XYZ file of C-alpha atoms in Angstrom:
758
model
C -0.408 -29.270 21.808
C -3.906 -28.117 22.335
C -6.194 -30.507 24.477
C -9.281 -28.741 23.136
C -9.798 -29.360 19.615
C -7.641 -31.880 17.956
C -9.072 -34.258 15.317
C -7.427 -37.659 14.622
C -7.262 -39.152 11.170
C -6.467 -42.686 10.415
C -2.582 -42.174 10.923
C -0.705 -40.872 13.791
C -1.456 -37.414 12.576
C -3.507 -34.914 14.762
C -5.277 -32.105 12.900
C -5.486 -28.863 14.908
C -7.692 -26.072 13.739
C -5.830 -22.814 13.972
C -5.426 -19.862 11.604
C -3.210 -17.046 9.966
C -3.416 -13.889 11.821
C -1.092 -11.341 10.357
C -2.234 -7.943 8.975
C -2.771 -8.884 5.393
C -6.478 -7.998 4.900
C -7.742 -11.390 5.936
C -7.897 -13.706 8.909
C -8.017 -17.280 7.583
C -8.363 -20.700 8.979
C -5.552 -23.115 8.744
C -5.807 -26.819 9.752
C -2.409 -27.853 10.908
C -1.500 -31.528 10.449
C 0.610 -32.331 13.266
C 2.796 -35.487 13.645
C 5.316 -36.275 16.292
C 5.007 -32.597 17.559
C 5.763 -31.088 14.170
C 3.419 -29.502 11.543
C 3.853 -31.526 8.434
C 1.234 -29.663 6.231
C -1.678 -27.244 6.254
C -5.006 -27.158 4.676
C -7.477 -24.392 4.904
C -11.354 -24.099 5.634
C -13.233 -27.218 4.465
C -16.372 -26.464 6.436
C -19.726 -24.917 5.578
C -19.923 -21.682 3.587
C -18.598 -19.000 3.661
C -15.290 -20.764 3.634
C -12.552 -18.632 5.366
C -9.880 -20.023 2.976
C -6.164 -19.084 3.310
C -4.180 -17.495 0.395
C -0.685 -18.561 -0.576
C 0.847 -16.551 2.334
C -1.067 -18.592 5.011
C -0.468 -21.991 3.173
C 3.367 -21.283 3.147
C 3.428 -20.410 6.850
C 5.207 -23.784 7.695
C 8.318 -22.463 5.957
C 8.136 -19.469 8.248
C 7.542 -21.329 11.335
C 10.516 -23.682 10.923
C 12.758 -21.138 9.290
C 16.407 -21.437 10.179
C 16.411 -17.613 10.550
C 14.026 -17.842 13.417
C 15.294 -16.009 16.551
C 16.168 -18.875 19.168
C 17.170 -17.109 22.368
C 17.530 -13.765 23.882
C 20.198 -11.543 22.403
C 22.110 -8.553 23.704
C 23.969 -6.093 21.279
C 27.729 -6.228 21.290
C 28.435 -4.043 18.159
C 27.150 -0.730 16.926
C 23.582 -0.206 16.470
C 22.449 -1.684 13.203
C 25.694 -3.896 12.829
C 23.680 -6.952 13.695
C 26.371 -8.092 16.224
C 24.783 -9.684 19.199
C 25.524 -12.285 21.951
C 23.430 -14.926 23.525
C 22.214 -14.497 26.977
C 19.703 -16.065 29.368
C 16.127 -14.994 29.859
C 16.833 -13.896 33.391
C 19.799 -11.844 32.158
C 17.747 -10.221 29.415
C 14.783 -9.350 31.500
C 16.887 -7.900 34.222
C 18.610 -5.667 31.688
C 15.264 -4.598 30.212
C 13.854 -3.841 33.851
C 16.817 -1.993 34.881
C 16.690 0.389 31.936
C 12.900 0.858 32.239
C 13.455 1.905 35.902
C 16.354 4.109 34.984
C 14.710 5.902 32.290
C 11.543 6.331 34.466
C 13.682 7.864 37.400
C 15.691 10.139 35.391
C 13.412 11.392 32.608
C 9.870 10.353 33.637
C 7.506 7.888 31.906
C 6.891 10.120 28.849
C 10.513 9.403 27.668
C 9.464 5.654 27.183
C 8.326 5.365 23.644
C 6.043 2.290 23.001
C 5.865 1.225 19.401
C 3.243 -1.463 19.003
C 2.843 -2.817 15.412
C 0.519 -5.123 13.432
C 2.667 -8.193 13.206
C 0.076 -10.070 15.305
C -3.484 -9.430 15.072
C -4.825 -11.791 17.869
C -6.875 -10.301 20.930
C -4.407 -11.476 23.363
C -0.747 -11.831 21.984
C 1.232 -9.195 20.420
C 1.057 -5.618 21.844
C -1.762 -5.953 24.272
C 0.211 -7.310 27.218
C 3.161 -5.044 26.910
C 0.859 -2.069 26.541
C -0.869 -2.973 29.807
C 2.436 -3.620 31.466
C 3.843 -0.142 30.516
C 0.519 1.457 31.640
C 0.842 -0.314 35.045
C 4.380 1.085 35.150
C 3.328 4.624 34.849
C 2.582 5.212 31.237
C 4.389 5.856 28.002
C 4.454 7.845 24.806
C 2.938 6.494 21.620
C 2.003 7.519 18.121
C -1.299 8.014 16.442
C -2.160 7.375 12.785
C -1.956 4.163 10.754
C -0.248 4.196 7.283
C -2.819 2.076 5.595
C -6.069 3.948 6.451
C -5.585 7.246 8.340
C -6.623 9.299 5.283
C -9.740 7.072 4.751
C -10.577 7.092 8.316
C -10.452 10.808 8.791
C -12.637 11.260 5.694
C -15.104 8.541 6.841
C -15.530 10.299 10.304
C -15.806 13.871 8.703
C -18.358 12.602 6.202
C -20.454 9.972 8.083
C -19.422 10.359 11.723
C -18.353 6.822 11.837
C -15.953 4.183 10.252
C -18.704 1.512 9.894
C -19.491 2.317 6.393
C -19.153 -1.163 4.714
C -21.349 -3.768 3.403
C -20.981 -7.487 3.770
C -19.431 -9.013 0.528
C -22.488 -10.817 -0.541
C -24.182 -7.666 -1.159
C -22.075 -7.246 -4.260
C -24.642 -9.491 -5.929
C -27.083 -6.647 -5.829
C -24.885 -4.172 -7.525
C -25.323 -3.407 -11.346
C -21.863 -2.011 -11.383
C -18.698 -2.067 -9.284
C -15.871 0.463 -9.403
C -12.679 -0.768 -7.813
C -10.894 2.482 -7.353
C -7.323 1.909 -6.094
C -8.592 -1.396 -4.776
C -6.723 -4.575 -5.370
C -8.404 -7.413 -3.177
C -6.857 -10.193 -5.421
C -3.587 -9.487 -3.392
C -4.633 -7.589 -0.534
C -7.805 -9.872 0.328
C -9.982 -7.265 2.101
C -11.781 -10.241 4.025
C -11.350 -13.860 2.770
C -14.606 -14.058 0.866
C -14.152 -10.952 -1.206
C -12.805 -12.502 -4.376
C -15.321 -15.056 -4.368
C -18.109 -12.515 -4.443
C -16.409 -10.491 -7.073
C -16.131 -13.476 -9.323
C -19.847 -14.288 -8.740
C -20.803 -10.790 -9.590
C -18.849 -10.826 -12.702
C -20.388 -14.139 -13.768
C -23.807 -12.506 -12.952
C -23.210 -9.779 -15.507
C -22.171 -6.937 -13.260
C -20.012 -4.525 -15.056
C -16.775 -3.938 -13.188
C -14.421 -1.112 -13.687
C -10.899 -0.674 -12.238
C -9.299 2.822 -11.709
C -5.667 2.431 -10.815
C -2.229 3.457 -12.151
C -1.464 -0.145 -12.395
C -3.063 -2.979 -14.267
C -3.407 -5.132 -11.021
C -4.138 -8.639 -10.536
C -7.694 -7.654 -9.581
C -8.087 -5.593 -12.720
C -6.941 -8.469 -14.776
C -9.101 -11.112 -13.076
C -12.315 -9.118 -12.550
C -12.529 -5.889 -14.545
C -14.285 -5.173 -17.907
C -12.453 -1.886 -18.221
C -9.109 -0.530 -16.657
C -8.816 3.149 -16.433
C -5.253 4.230 -15.529
C -4.881 7.446 -13.556
C -1.938 9.575 -12.357
C -1.190 9.031 -8.698
C -2.451 11.722 -6.533
C -4.955 13.061 -8.930
C -8.025 10.949 -7.964
C -9.802 13.859 -6.208
C -9.716 15.773 -9.643
C -11.308 12.897 -11.514
C -13.924 12.517 -8.729
C -14.775 16.167 -9.029
C -14.790 16.170 -12.830
C -17.314 13.053 -12.435
C -19.498 15.267 -10.050
C -19.429 18.035 -12.682
C -20.896 15.741 -15.259
C -23.660 14.555 -12.789
C -24.447 18.055 -11.755
C -24.568 19.644 -15.164
C -26.589 16.744 -16.654
C -28.882 16.545 -13.626
C -27.890 12.959 -13.021
C -27.681 13.427 -9.248
C -30.349 12.175 -6.706
C -32.235 15.270 -5.476
C -34.455 13.508 -2.990
C -31.535 11.669 -1.356
C -29.435 14.820 -1.139
C -32.157 16.892 0.433
C -33.138 14.237 2.870
C -29.911 12.771 4.003
C -27.136 15.300 3.412
C -25.975 18.825 4.256
C -23.724 21.053 2.125
C -24.433 20.075 -1.453
C -24.722 23.614 -2.540
C -21.181 24.520 -1.283
C -19.677 21.487 -3.043
C -21.759 22.325 -6.279
C -20.317 25.841 -6.062
C -16.728 24.312 -6.058
C -17.360 21.768 -8.840
C -19.041 24.370 -11.050
C -16.092 26.916 -10.382
C -18.389 29.517 -8.772
C -15.978 29.949 -5.833
C -12.674 29.929 -7.732
C -13.501 30.415 -11.297
C -12.376 26.996 -12.480
C -15.151 24.542 -13.434
C -13.980 21.095 -12.722
C -14.969 19.655 -16.030
C -13.719 16.388 -17.599
C -11.508 18.523 -19.926
C -10.124 20.363 -16.913
C -9.214 17.026 -15.254
C -7.870 15.280 -18.346
C -4.292 16.889 -18.343
C -4.157 16.564 -14.551
C -5.303 12.823 -14.296
C -4.161 11.613 -17.788
C -7.655 10.146 -18.101
C -9.356 11.152 -21.344
C -12.191 13.500 -20.752
C -14.614 11.250 -22.505
C -13.650 8.357 -20.401
C -14.431 10.345 -17.177
C -17.693 11.610 -18.465
C -18.645 8.061 -19.571
C -17.832 6.559 -16.152
C -19.756 9.351 -14.340
C -22.908 8.629 -16.431
C -22.715 4.948 -16.070
C -22.203 5.084 -12.332
C -25.048 7.649 -11.858
C -27.496 5.616 -14.206
C -26.627 2.144 -13.014
C -28.114 2.399 -9.526
C -27.534 0.524 -7.327
C -23.759 0.554 -7.911
C -20.906 0.165 -5.602
C -18.010 2.619 -5.690
C -15.483 0.882 -3.529
C -12.654 3.467 -2.860
C -9.566 1.461 -1.721
C -7.112 2.853 0.769
C -4.155 3.115 -1.543
C -5.055 6.435 -3.231
C -5.626 7.878 0.323
C -2.091 6.796 1.386
C -0.933 9.962 -0.288
C -0.204 13.663 0.664
C -3.740 15.195 1.120
C -5.182 11.716 0.659
C -8.271 12.736 2.760
C -9.567 14.720 -0.220
C -9.756 11.652 -2.421
C -11.500 9.614 0.281
C -13.964 12.487 0.913
C -14.560 13.080 -2.702
C -15.460 9.445 -3.296
C -17.914 9.408 -0.314
C -19.678 12.531 -1.765
C -20.149 10.870 -5.150
C -21.769 7.951 -3.384
C -24.137 10.377 -1.606
C -25.139 12.525 -4.565
C -25.988 9.468 -6.473
C -28.179 7.988 -3.613
C -26.092 4.913 -3.480
C -25.780 4.861 0.335
C -27.910 2.743 2.664
C -29.335 0.406 0.053
C -28.595 -2.990 -1.145
C -26.081 -3.149 -4.019
C -24.853 0.394 -3.283
C -21.879 1.407 -1.160
C -20.858 4.085 1.160
C -17.168 4.597 0.313
C -15.172 5.074 3.400
C -13.380 3.119 6.064
C -15.478 0.073 5.106
C -15.916 -1.589 8.511
C -18.978 -3.798 8.201
C -19.303 -6.178 11.230
C -17.837 -4.656 14.249
C -16.504 -7.739 15.904
C -13.428 -5.739 16.957
C -15.162 -2.905 18.687
C -17.565 -3.421 21.552
C -18.382 0.211 22.358
C -21.235 0.490 19.820
C -23.022 -2.426 21.832
C -23.150 -0.239 24.968
C -25.981 2.337 25.039
C -24.368 5.520 26.052
C -25.737 7.758 28.880
C -25.908 11.317 27.526
C -25.376 12.653 30.981
C -21.880 10.913 30.997
C -20.640 12.584 27.776
C -17.286 14.150 28.306
C -16.243 17.531 27.073
C -12.951 16.613 25.456
C -12.195 20.171 24.696
C -10.884 20.441 28.295
C -8.776 17.244 28.393
C -9.205 13.614 27.046
C -9.207 10.960 29.783
C -6.855 7.978 29.280
C -5.826 4.948 31.269
C -2.353 5.841 30.306
C -1.131 8.318 32.847
C 1.173 10.086 30.484
C -1.808 10.816 28.178
C -4.421 11.428 30.813
C -6.064 14.875 30.474
C -4.158 16.051 27.568
C -5.952 18.471 25.233
C -7.043 17.448 21.800
C -4.685 18.076 19.042
C -5.301 20.662 16.288
C -7.169 19.265 13.278
C -8.706 16.388 15.115
C -12.290 15.298 14.966
C -12.464 15.148 18.797
C -16.185 16.230 18.933
C -17.284 13.024 17.289
C -17.338 9.602 19.031
C -14.949 6.998 17.671
C -12.255 7.287 15.216
C -8.555 7.958 15.996
C -7.623 9.095 19.598
C -7.419 12.852 19.515
C -5.004 13.337 22.228
C -2.106 15.801 21.743
C 0.113 13.603 23.811
C 0.645 11.301 20.858
C 2.970 11.772 17.910
C 1.971 11.149 14.352
C 3.590 7.921 13.391
C 5.352 9.378 10.361
C 7.083 11.996 12.721
C 8.313 9.430 15.270
C 11.807 9.554 13.943
C 11.882 13.433 13.961
C 10.416 13.440 17.388
C 13.167 11.072 18.760
C 15.792 13.281 17.194
C 14.414 16.663 18.099
C 11.951 16.029 21.293
C 10.265 18.918 22.977
C 12.527 21.398 21.292
C 11.120 20.403 18.061
C 7.459 21.012 19.216
C 6.788 17.379 20.212
C 5.186 16.357 23.650
C 8.114 14.460 25.024
C 11.917 13.953 25.075
C 12.249 10.344 24.117
C 15.060 8.195 25.495
C 14.118 4.609 24.938
C 11.926 2.486 22.689
C 9.931 -0.623 23.673
C 8.957 -2.291 20.296
C 6.545 -5.178 19.960
C 5.348 -6.890 16.797
C 6.738 -4.021 14.565
C 9.345 -3.737 11.989
C 8.948 0.028 12.319
C 12.182 1.074 10.802
C 11.140 -0.700 7.743
C 7.448 0.330 7.737
C 7.631 3.918 8.754
C 8.366 6.593 6.139
C 12.046 7.728 5.595
C 13.937 4.620 6.871
C 17.340 6.293 6.815
C 16.275 8.979 9.189
C 14.642 6.182 11.213
C 17.978 4.371 11.545
C 19.650 7.736 12.619
C 16.787 8.061 15.255
C 17.157 4.639 16.708
C 20.802 4.963 17.003
C 20.262 8.091 19.081
C 18.267 6.459 21.792
C 19.616 5.220 25.176
C 17.933 1.963 25.038
C 15.959 -0.178 22.741
C 14.095 -3.498 23.411
C 12.299 -5.419 20.651
C 10.088 -8.530 20.740
C 10.632 -10.333 17.483
C 10.591 -13.602 15.620
C 13.382 -12.783 13.143
C 16.347 -10.423 12.862
C 14.517 -7.585 11.060
C 16.003 -4.174 10.290
C 14.477 -2.922 13.396
C 15.663 -5.781 15.620
C 19.264 -5.132 14.351
C 19.030 -1.576 16.016
C 17.912 -3.181 19.437
C 20.057 -3.391 22.492
C 18.033 -6.459 23.624
C 15.988 -8.792 21.345
C 13.509 -11.076 22.981
C 12.506 -14.193 20.792
C 8.581 -14.449 20.481
C 6.716 -17.502 19.470
C 4.231 -17.562 16.552
C 0.476 -18.026 16.609
C 1.062 -21.755 15.828
C 2.613 -22.000 19.335
C -0.004 -20.426 21.541
C -3.791 -19.820 21.887
C -5.493 -16.761 20.837
C -8.712 -15.589 19.224
C -8.510 -13.574 15.780
C -11.237 -11.178 14.940
C -11.756 -10.666 11.210
C -9.899 -7.841 9.648
C -12.564 -5.369 8.523
C -15.315 -7.013 10.275
C -16.877 -9.995 8.491
C -19.168 -11.904 10.865
C -16.686 -14.587 12.263
C -14.080 -15.321 14.741
C -11.161 -17.768 14.429
C -10.064 -19.589 17.618
C -6.189 -20.102 17.103
C -5.626 -23.358 18.835
C -1.976 -23.958 19.749
C -0.647 -26.572 17.326
C 2.808 -27.174 18.603
C 5.122 -26.267 21.493
C 7.156 -23.156 21.406
C 10.299 -23.673 19.431
C 13.786 -23.061 20.785
C 13.590 -20.717 23.798
C 10.797 -18.376 22.354
C 8.018 -17.150 24.624
C 4.692 -15.218 24.054
C 4.449 -11.574 24.550
C 2.353 -12.388 27.690
C 4.926 -14.730 29.083
C 7.489 -12.070 28.799
C 5.362 -9.641 30.668
C 4.495 -12.135 33.404
C 8.232 -12.440 34.001
C 8.958 -8.787 33.612
C 6.128 -7.595 35.839
C 7.702 -8.484 39.216
C 11.136 -7.138 38.152
C 9.344 -3.760 37.823
C 7.646 -4.078 41.115
C 4.145 -4.711 39.540
C 1.756 -7.448 40.545
C -1.216 -6.741 38.295
C -3.621 -9.549 38.414
C -3.866 -9.668 34.570
C -0.586 -11.172 34.158
C -1.272 -13.953 36.688
C -4.278 -15.275 34.691
C -3.994 -18.077 32.230
C -4.162 -17.596 28.647
C -7.484 -19.390 28.327
C -8.892 -17.466 31.356
C -8.002 -14.108 29.536
C -9.526 -15.308 26.375
C -12.768 -16.380 28.222
C -12.904 -12.961 29.615
C -12.513 -11.279 26.288
C -15.120 -13.482 24.775
C -17.396 -12.871 27.494
C -17.738 -9.151 26.565
C -19.000 -10.084 23.177
C -22.709 -10.946 22.941
C -22.085 -12.664 19.528
C -19.961 -15.370 21.196
C -22.568 -17.304 22.998
C -20.517 -20.467 23.619
C -16.626 -20.027 24.081
C -16.070 -23.899 24.460
C -17.769 -24.552 21.052
C -15.744 -21.913 19.452
C -12.579 -23.298 20.917
C -13.413 -26.751 19.990
C -14.406 -25.977 16.440
C -11.578 -23.587 15.872
C -13.911 -20.583 15.055
C -17.400 -19.194 15.005
C -19.264 -18.091 11.794
C -22.105 -15.794 12.665
C -25.121 -16.382 10.366
C -26.712 -13.117 9.126
C -30.258 -13.009 8.039
C -29.501 -10.560 5.241
C -26.355 -8.798 3.895
C -25.075 -6.150 6.063
C -25.593 -2.686 4.529
C -24.217 0.457 6.244
C -26.800 3.230 7.083
C -29.634 1.086 6.001
C -31.529 2.150 9.267
C -30.964 5.802 8.574
C -32.138 5.694 5.069
C -35.195 3.639 6.019
C -36.170 5.733 9.169
C -34.505 8.974 8.994
C -36.874 10.541 11.688
C -35.703 8.124 14.269
C -32.098 7.155 12.961
C -29.711 9.891 12.163
C -26.172 9.658 10.978
C -23.635 9.969 13.834
C -22.350 13.451 12.637
C -23.012 16.641 14.468
C -25.646 17.544 11.981
C -27.257 14.058 11.905
C -26.753 13.913 8.150
C -24.027 13.132 5.746
C -21.768 16.085 5.735
C -20.669 17.044 2.151
C -19.775 20.374 3.734
C -18.416 19.426 7.086
C -18.966 21.765 9.927
C -16.031 20.518 11.877
C -13.610 21.036 9.028
C -14.932 24.529 8.417
C -14.097 25.237 12.137
C -10.628 24.227 11.689
C -10.255 26.859 8.875
C -7.276 24.974 7.416
C -6.858 25.214 3.548
C -5.262 21.828 3.510
C -8.462 20.085 4.801
C -11.350 22.187 3.306
C -14.878 21.739 4.467
C -15.936 20.420 1.042
C -13.500 17.870 -0.803
C -11.237 19.597 -3.178
C -8.434 18.548 -5.547
C -5.074 19.859 -3.921
C -1.364 19.603 -4.726
C 1.498 19.149 -2.397
C 5.266 19.333 -2.138
C 6.023 16.202 -4.342
C 3.154 16.406 -6.735
C 3.761 15.772 -10.334
C 3.739 19.357 -11.234
C 6.058 20.827 -8.645
C 9.566 22.123 -9.457
C 11.082 19.110 -7.669
C 9.705 17.007 -10.624
C 12.346 18.514 -12.782
C 14.943 16.609 -10.806
C 12.851 13.691 -9.942
C 10.426 13.126 -12.722
C 8.778 9.766 -11.587
C 6.095 9.123 -9.288
C 6.703 6.306 -6.709
C 3.997 3.897 -5.716
C 4.577 1.669 -2.705
C 1.757 -0.934 -3.038
C 1.259 -4.126 -1.136
C 2.958 -7.294 -2.334
C 1.045 -10.626 -2.696
C 3.982 -12.464 -1.150
C 4.323 -10.439 2.122
C 2.057 -8.964 4.906
C 3.828 -5.671 5.068
C 7.287 -6.892 6.090
C 6.151 -10.060 7.494
C 6.917 -13.362 5.490
C 9.789 -11.668 3.881
C 12.091 -14.791 4.004
C 9.745 -17.541 3.072
C 11.225 -19.279 -0.063
C 7.920 -20.667 -1.472
C 6.554 -17.207 -1.549
C 9.793 -15.627 -3.022
C 9.285 -18.134 -5.825
C 6.010 -16.511 -6.600
C 7.232 -12.925 -7.143
C 10.526 -11.058 -7.204
C 11.047 -7.803 -5.423
C 11.470 -5.340 -8.233
C 10.395 -2.055 -9.683
C 7.502 -1.833 -12.110
C 8.463 0.604 -14.904
C 6.766 1.207 -18.099
C 8.679 0.504 -21.335
C 8.829 4.134 -22.399
C 10.503 5.116 -19.179
C 12.870 2.205 -19.153
C 13.902 2.722 -22.823
C 14.835 6.348 -22.438
C 17.012 5.281 -19.509
C 18.704 2.473 -21.307
C 16.982 -0.072 -18.874
C 15.782 -3.593 -19.926
C 13.813 -6.004 -18.016
C 15.716 -7.611 -15.237
C 18.409 -5.018 -15.075
C 19.638 -3.916 -11.664
C 18.547 -0.281 -11.267
C 18.760 2.322 -8.656
C 15.841 4.455 -7.432
C 16.673 7.445 -5.558
C 15.753 10.905 -4.127
C 17.194 13.259 -1.579
C 16.076 10.738 1.110
C 17.985 7.699 -0.148
C 18.708 5.240 -2.767
C 17.449 1.603 -3.203
C 18.690 -1.041 -5.664
C 16.289 -3.582 -7.179
C 15.700 -5.269 -10.394
C 13.604 -3.647 -13.218
C 10.238 -5.239 -14.149
C 9.558 -3.444 -17.459
C 5.820 -3.771 -18.154
C 2.934 -2.044 -19.803
C 0.972 -2.960 -16.542
C 1.946 0.367 -15.149
C 1.280 3.772 -16.727
C 4.159 5.966 -17.998
C 5.670 8.426 -15.457
C 5.188 6.017 -12.513
C 7.308 3.246 -10.844
C 6.068 0.889 -8.288
C 8.080 -0.789 -5.503
C 6.032 -3.003 -3.289
C 6.455 -1.956 0.390
C 7.751 -4.551 2.952
C 11.219 -5.617 1.539
C 13.729 -5.419 4.275
C 15.889 -2.248 4.604
C 19.519 -3.358 4.315
C 21.915 -0.441 3.678
C 25.210 -1.467 2.325
C 28.662 0.410 3.248
C 27.724 3.144 0.625
C 24.299 3.737 2.057
C 22.482 2.112 -0.799
C 19.568 -0.007 0.465
C 20.233 -3.241 -1.395
C 17.217 -4.842 0.273
C 14.789 -2.536 -1.656
C 12.756 -1.083 1.114
C 10.415 1.399 -0.443
C 10.354 3.502 2.731
C 13.836 4.567 2.069
C 12.414 6.946 -0.340
C 9.067 7.920 1.217
C 8.151 11.234 2.595
C 7.567 11.799 6.336
C 5.166 14.547 6.347
C 1.528 13.744 7.116
C -1.371 15.861 5.911
C -3.334 17.685 8.467
C -5.990 14.916 8.812
C -3.157 12.410 9.385
C -2.952 10.701 5.801
C 0.364 9.249 5.088
C 2.205 10.156 1.947
C 3.485 6.715 1.000
C 2.501 6.996 -2.597
C 3.586 10.596 -2.920
C 7.304 10.490 -3.362
C 9.199 11.747 -6.582
C 12.077 9.691 -7.721
C 14.541 9.181 -10.455
C 15.705 5.805 -11.855
C 19.009 4.816 -13.365
C 20.742 1.561 -14.184
C 23.403 0.599 -11.529
C 26.913 1.450 -12.482
C 27.734 -2.388 -12.817
C 24.919 -2.629 -15.393
C 26.251 0.372 -17.197
C 29.763 -0.936 -17.335
C 28.709 -4.351 -18.577
C 26.516 -2.877 -21.388
C 29.297 -0.597 -22.491
C 31.827 -3.284 -22.630
């Protein structure tokens, strides 16, 4: 138990301030009530405002910590990959096996054959993938991926338009908005920083009009919105262009802002008005595409343009589609031409980073003489990547954003890269996988191909807490402790101004170890003696904190379980650029908001045009494939899981069943009633779930929340209901993941059909 921060109540219970640190959109304070070495209950933040209060996921964490399904000791595979047959072995035996295979692979194939797959299962500064990544770097390097499914499309668009991912406002600034558009944004479930829902509620009580644009009537729409506008998935860019058409044709745009702070408006105007392709992007043009009535589009455009300042908050979900960058760019341009950027109450749609407590690079003044010409090779501490040329279609000329090295493989193509290697055009022939804090088989697209790929590798080691779908495909499984069993620091998710110090509440259960402890014991077996692994956890955390000027007193933060940074005024992205454009420029190559992006123009790629456009793709609603698979699949985030984490927590399972949302009209024509077991399928696979027949989803669309565990039966039917069994594994040129772009068909299971016919 921690010696640094415990409080004692009147009983023999100790209260330890720690937190919930998975990748859910929050990072929240939990106060663990510990009695006789066991946590008996949690409460959340009871301190001063803003309170960083946990949702149901965090408050249910006790059932995850003490779950009988926790991995208790190291395991070695004794059956076929994926069979789940393992035997117990000691830590020494397990680490010897891992070290032997790492050295063998390196000797025979070279370090590029080692595939490191870090995940988002832990978001602390110290534990999780940090230490294994350093270990493998010291060992000579590794191959890894680029691209994150949640936000890669939004990130690319943000960089191309503004030159940065720091586009957000602190949530308290919502009180200055006259109108809020929640576009594909569902913070009631996905949090988006712990205080978001409180400020949305206050804005609504303050009379702010809130509109939700989403194929589903989400919990956020039900709770906060005055109006719900259902839209066909993948057509958001069309509606945004149609809104721009209204603003341009009715002179509702902000001429002064456009002239002063942007470049490329004329090219975008030509596209919107149809001067370059003969098609004016009017609301009537967009209506049959989006299924949103033309009048509704026009009304929303006028209301947004006339209600300045207004916040158009473009969620990441619609950008998790094929060509998702176009939606994200289109939203950003709408913010720009209405002059809603850099002002209180407005919003610059983009990546939404507000307070950069994660990154420290922006705090360091850069010496222009030390700028690197990345076109000749990108330096890296990873020897496998060092000096590799930038990949095509990357924004390597900008500072920040996704690493542009061509040595990395897009995450959605990892399975294909394992199976085809250099012969398939990838930078390495991959022979083993080192997987940490990641249920990648579940969370990468096309899970069936993923299982095929993992079975083809010579060796797989997994750090895990539960026997996930990925762990079932490992040769060695190493049990890892949770953040209740170790010390760490959690920076907030998108960058609200706070840190949480995760004090260790209880000793590690069973034989579990932290990722750092595993690396400490593995390092000498690999002939490494790096000093980092000899440091104590606390010394490392002190070192991390010392690099951040906004953490003035480590001991106080540790003792109080966190640090809330007081801001004199709400954070508003680009406020300095708008106030003082002569001395503060946008970090793009032009120094302005790039509606017509010069870097995209250089790429000369029709799939990522210089101005945002509405584009189709191979599984769009209007493609020939839709004749066979007529329904569009959404794979949204569940309120009872954080991706695939928390899957087996009974208290959370009682809140929501894993099932498929389907509109009554789509259900009726297929003979489906609420609660039926149904199959959802396409050419990539078939899953079996319960039907949730509801008018909360628009016709032609089905929703299966991502994260349920992949579990194919003997017939290959995924009875776990993993949405990624059905998703496409082909990214767009800018890196957007097509998680919401799969076409599917739905039918009752044969058992249901037999029961209804008898």
